[in-house]
Amino acid sequence: MKQNELIRAVTLELSQVSPREFDTKATVHYFADRGFNTLMVFAVGYLYGETYYPSAVMAPHEELDGRDLFGEILAEAKSRNLRVFAYVNSFFGGAEFYEKYPDWTARWADGRETTQVRAKGMCLNSPYREVIAKVSAEVCAR
């Protein structure tokens, strides 16, 4: 992108697709052909704190079967000169964290936890923030 070029962005909310059926090339080219120059791509989603690439820090989406969907999108975006911003969900975590560390969950004043699908809200004032720092560094290294 050129300096002062307007950002025309679209979000690829991978938590809402089937990774087995997602056509990376067709999707990236569709948006590039329509004048988008930036993609916001989920690296870590909110269904259960799932990653969209093989991760050493968090569990990958169960439908990936070893597929590096995030990496495929990065490569295809690069081939079309698109800027990519990685979205890292830092609030909703998976069972591998809230079951092992229930004191890491975020709670309302009455003690209730925040839940969504198979995830629970995680408190960033707990050691969970270190998990997010590690997964963010992992994403940036890609």
mmCIF file of C-alpha atoms in Angstrom:
data_model
loop_
_atom_site.group_PDB
_atom_site.id
_atom_site.type_symbol
_atom_site.label_atom_id
_atom_site.label_comp_id
_atom_site.label_asym_id
_atom_site.label_seq_id
_atom_site.Cartn_x
_atom_site.Cartn_y
_atom_site.Cartn_z
ATOM 1 C CA MET A 1 0.000 0.000 0.000
ATOM 2 C CA LYS A 2 1.057 3.528 -0.697
ATOM 3 C CA GLN A 3 1.339 6.156 1.998
ATOM 4 C CA ASN A 4 -1.979 7.973 2.534
ATOM 5 C CA GLU A 5 -3.885 5.305 0.588
ATOM 6 C CA LEU A 6 -7.319 4.735 2.030
ATOM 7 C CA ILE A 7 -7.844 1.445 3.813
ATOM 8 C CA ARG A 8 -10.646 -0.613 2.315
ATOM 9 C CA ALA A 9 -10.923 -3.572 4.677
ATOM 10 C CA VAL A 10 -13.043 -6.643 5.177
ATOM 11 C CA THR A 11 -13.011 -9.075 8.092
ATOM 12 C CA LEU A 12 -12.633 -12.806 7.495
ATOM 13 C CA GLU A 13 -14.391 -13.992 10.633
ATOM 14 C CA LEU A 14 -13.169 -17.568 10.439
ATOM 15 C CA SER A 15 -15.214 -18.564 13.488
ATOM 16 C CA GLN A 16 -18.237 -18.419 11.174
ATOM 17 C CA VAL A 17 -16.978 -20.687 8.379
ATOM 18 C CA SER A 18 -16.272 -24.378 7.952
ATOM 19 C CA PRO A 19 -12.474 -24.637 7.693
ATOM 20 C CA ARG A 20 -12.826 -27.869 5.709
ATOM 21 C CA GLU A 21 -14.793 -26.077 2.989
ATOM 22 C CA PHE A 22 -13.181 -22.637 3.029
ATOM 23 C CA ASP A 23 -11.728 -21.743 -0.382
ATOM 24 C CA THR A 24 -8.821 -19.457 0.445
ATOM 25 C CA LYS A 25 -7.875 -18.500 -3.096
ATOM 26 C CA ALA A 26 -11.424 -17.746 -4.230
ATOM 27 C CA THR A 27 -12.160 -15.701 -1.101
ATOM 28 C CA VAL A 28 -9.004 -13.578 -1.198
ATOM 29 C CA HIS A 29 -9.291 -12.978 -4.933
ATOM 30 C CA TYR A 30 -12.985 -12.080 -4.613
ATOM 31 C CA PHE A 31 -12.199 -9.227 -2.236
ATOM 32 C CA ALA A 32 -9.042 -8.109 -4.060
ATOM 33 C CA ASP A 33 -10.948 -7.963 -7.350
ATOM 34 C CA ARG A 34 -13.506 -5.666 -5.714
ATOM 35 C CA GLY A 35 -10.985 -3.083 -4.530
ATOM 36 C CA PHE A 36 -10.331 -4.206 -0.976
ATOM 37 C CA ASN A 37 -6.715 -3.708 0.041
ATOM 38 C CA THR A 38 -6.793 -4.978 3.622
ATOM 39 C CA LEU A 39 -7.984 -8.152 5.304
ATOM 40 C CA MET A 40 -8.694 -8.521 9.020
ATOM 41 C CA VAL A 41 -8.235 -12.260 9.556
ATOM 42 C CA PHE A 42 -9.065 -14.299 12.629
ATOM 43 C CA ALA A 43 -5.929 -16.038 13.912
ATOM 44 C CA VAL A 44 -7.589 -16.876 17.250
ATOM 45 C CA GLY A 45 -11.369 -17.136 17.351
ATOM 46 C CA TYR A 46 -14.046 -16.900 20.012
ATOM 47 C CA LEU A 47 -15.920 -20.207 19.699
ATOM 48 C CA TYR A 48 -13.557 -21.844 22.182
ATOM 49 C CA GLY A 49 -10.329 -19.863 21.873
ATOM 50 C CA GLU A 50 -9.430 -21.841 18.754
ATOM 51 C CA THR A 51 -6.550 -21.025 16.413
ATOM 52 C CA TYR A 52 -6.752 -21.176 12.637
ATOM 53 C CA TYR A 53 -3.197 -22.473 12.245
ATOM 54 C CA PRO A 54 -1.160 -25.184 13.997
ATOM 55 C CA SER A 55 -0.307 -23.589 17.353
ATOM 56 C CA ALA A 56 2.013 -24.588 20.176
ATOM 57 C CA VAL A 57 0.060 -22.349 22.583
ATOM 58 C CA MET A 58 -3.679 -22.915 22.015
ATOM 59 C CA ALA A 59 -5.806 -25.654 20.489
ATOM 60 C CA PRO A 60 -6.429 -25.346 16.747
ATOM 61 C CA HIS A 61 -9.943 -25.452 15.346
ATOM 62 C CA GLU A 62 -11.080 -29.066 15.405
ATOM 63 C CA GLU A 63 -11.938 -29.087 11.675
ATOM 64 C CA LEU A 64 -8.477 -27.963 10.526
ATOM 65 C CA ASP A 65 -6.986 -31.467 10.510
ATOM 66 C CA GLY A 66 -3.488 -29.956 10.327
ATOM 67 C CA ARG A 67 -4.457 -27.310 7.770
ATOM 68 C CA ASP A 68 -2.856 -23.890 8.199
ATOM 69 C CA LEU A 69 -5.820 -21.774 7.107
ATOM 70 C CA PHE A 70 -4.378 -18.547 8.500
ATOM 71 C CA GLY A 71 -1.061 -19.193 6.692
ATOM 72 C CA GLU A 72 -2.875 -19.937 3.432
ATOM 73 C CA ILE A 73 -4.721 -16.627 3.676
ATOM 74 C CA LEU A 74 -1.487 -14.765 4.438
ATOM 75 C CA ALA A 75 0.226 -16.273 1.386
ATOM 76 C CA GLU A 76 -2.713 -15.617 -0.928
ATOM 77 C CA ALA A 77 -3.085 -12.045 0.377
ATOM 78 C CA LYS A 78 0.610 -11.435 -0.237
ATOM 79 C CA SER A 79 0.225 -12.645 -3.838
ATOM 80 C CA ARG A 80 -2.434 -9.934 -4.323
ATOM 81 C CA ASN A 81 -0.537 -7.220 -2.386
ATOM 82 C CA LEU A 82 -3.140 -7.071 0.367
ATOM 83 C CA ARG A 83 -2.366 -5.891 3.876
ATOM 84 C CA VAL A 84 -3.360 -8.338 6.619
ATOM 85 C CA PHE A 85 -4.228 -7.601 10.232
ATOM 86 C CA ALA A 86 -4.468 -10.611 12.521
ATOM 87 C CA TYR A 87 -7.384 -10.732 14.947
ATOM 88 C CA VAL A 88 -6.492 -12.409 18.239
ATOM 89 C CA ASN A 89 -9.465 -12.975 20.512
ATOM 90 C CA SER A 90 -8.142 -12.248 23.984
ATOM 91 C CA PHE A 91 -11.307 -12.754 26.009
ATOM 92 C CA PHE A 92 -12.954 -16.087 25.251
ATOM 93 C CA GLY A 93 -10.806 -19.078 26.185
ATOM 94 C CA GLY A 94 -11.212 -22.789 25.735
ATOM 95 C CA ALA A 95 -11.692 -25.656 28.134
ATOM 96 C CA GLU A 96 -7.940 -26.343 28.215
ATOM 97 C CA PHE A 97 -7.687 -23.161 30.280
ATOM 98 C CA TYR A 98 -10.945 -22.691 32.206
ATOM 99 C CA GLU A 99 -11.169 -26.310 33.350
ATOM 100 C CA LYS A 100 -7.561 -26.417 34.555
ATOM 101 C CA TYR A 101 -7.595 -22.857 35.933
ATOM 102 C CA PRO A 102 -11.167 -21.925 36.946
ATOM 103 C CA ASP A 103 -9.842 -18.940 38.903
ATOM 104 C CA TRP A 104 -8.706 -17.418 35.576
ATOM 105 C CA THR A 105 -12.283 -16.871 34.375
ATOM 106 C CA ALA A 106 -13.839 -13.415 34.348
ATOM 107 C CA ARG A 107 -16.823 -13.098 36.641
ATOM 108 C CA TRP A 108 -19.682 -10.722 37.244
ATOM 109 C CA ALA A 109 -20.127 -9.195 40.701
ATOM 110 C CA ASP A 110 -22.555 -12.005 41.578
ATOM 111 C CA GLY A 111 -19.979 -14.683 40.616
ATOM 112 C CA ARG A 112 -21.491 -15.709 37.272
ATOM 113 C CA GLU A 113 -19.114 -16.467 34.425
ATOM 114 C CA THR A 114 -19.461 -15.099 30.908
ATOM 115 C CA THR A 115 -19.898 -17.909 28.397
ATOM 116 C CA GLN A 116 -20.217 -18.133 24.627
ATOM 117 C CA VAL A 117 -20.620 -21.351 22.648
ATOM 118 C CA ARG A 118 -17.927 -23.579 24.231
ATOM 119 C CA ALA A 119 -15.825 -20.750 25.646
ATOM 120 C CA LYS A 120 -15.703 -18.803 28.861
ATOM 121 C CA GLY A 121 -14.604 -15.244 29.368
ATOM 122 C CA MET A 122 -11.077 -15.184 30.721
ATOM 123 C CA CYS A 123 -9.712 -12.500 33.015
ATOM 124 C CA LEU A 124 -6.718 -10.680 31.585
ATOM 125 C CA ASN A 125 -5.703 -9.777 35.143
ATOM 126 C CA SER A 126 -4.894 -13.477 35.631
ATOM 127 C CA PRO A 127 -1.980 -15.491 34.241
ATOM 128 C CA TYR A 128 -4.155 -15.946 31.123
ATOM 129 C CA ARG A 129 -2.663 -12.675 29.869
ATOM 130 C CA GLU A 130 0.656 -14.525 29.453
ATOM 131 C CA VAL A 131 -1.098 -17.087 27.244
ATOM 132 C CA ILE A 132 -2.431 -14.253 25.097
ATOM 133 C CA ALA A 133 1.020 -12.651 24.940
ATOM 134 C CA LYS A 134 2.518 -15.971 23.790
ATOM 135 C CA VAL A 135 -0.125 -16.679 21.166
ATOM 136 C CA SER A 136 0.144 -13.079 19.906
ATOM 137 C CA ALA A 137 3.916 -13.441 19.556
ATOM 138 C CA GLU A 138 3.362 -16.737 17.754
ATOM 139 C CA VAL A 139 0.954 -15.062 15.314
ATOM 140 C CA CYS A 140 3.330 -12.138 14.702
ATOM 141 C CA ALA A 141 6.174 -14.533 13.951
ATOM 142 C CA ARG A 142 4.164 -15.922 11.045
#
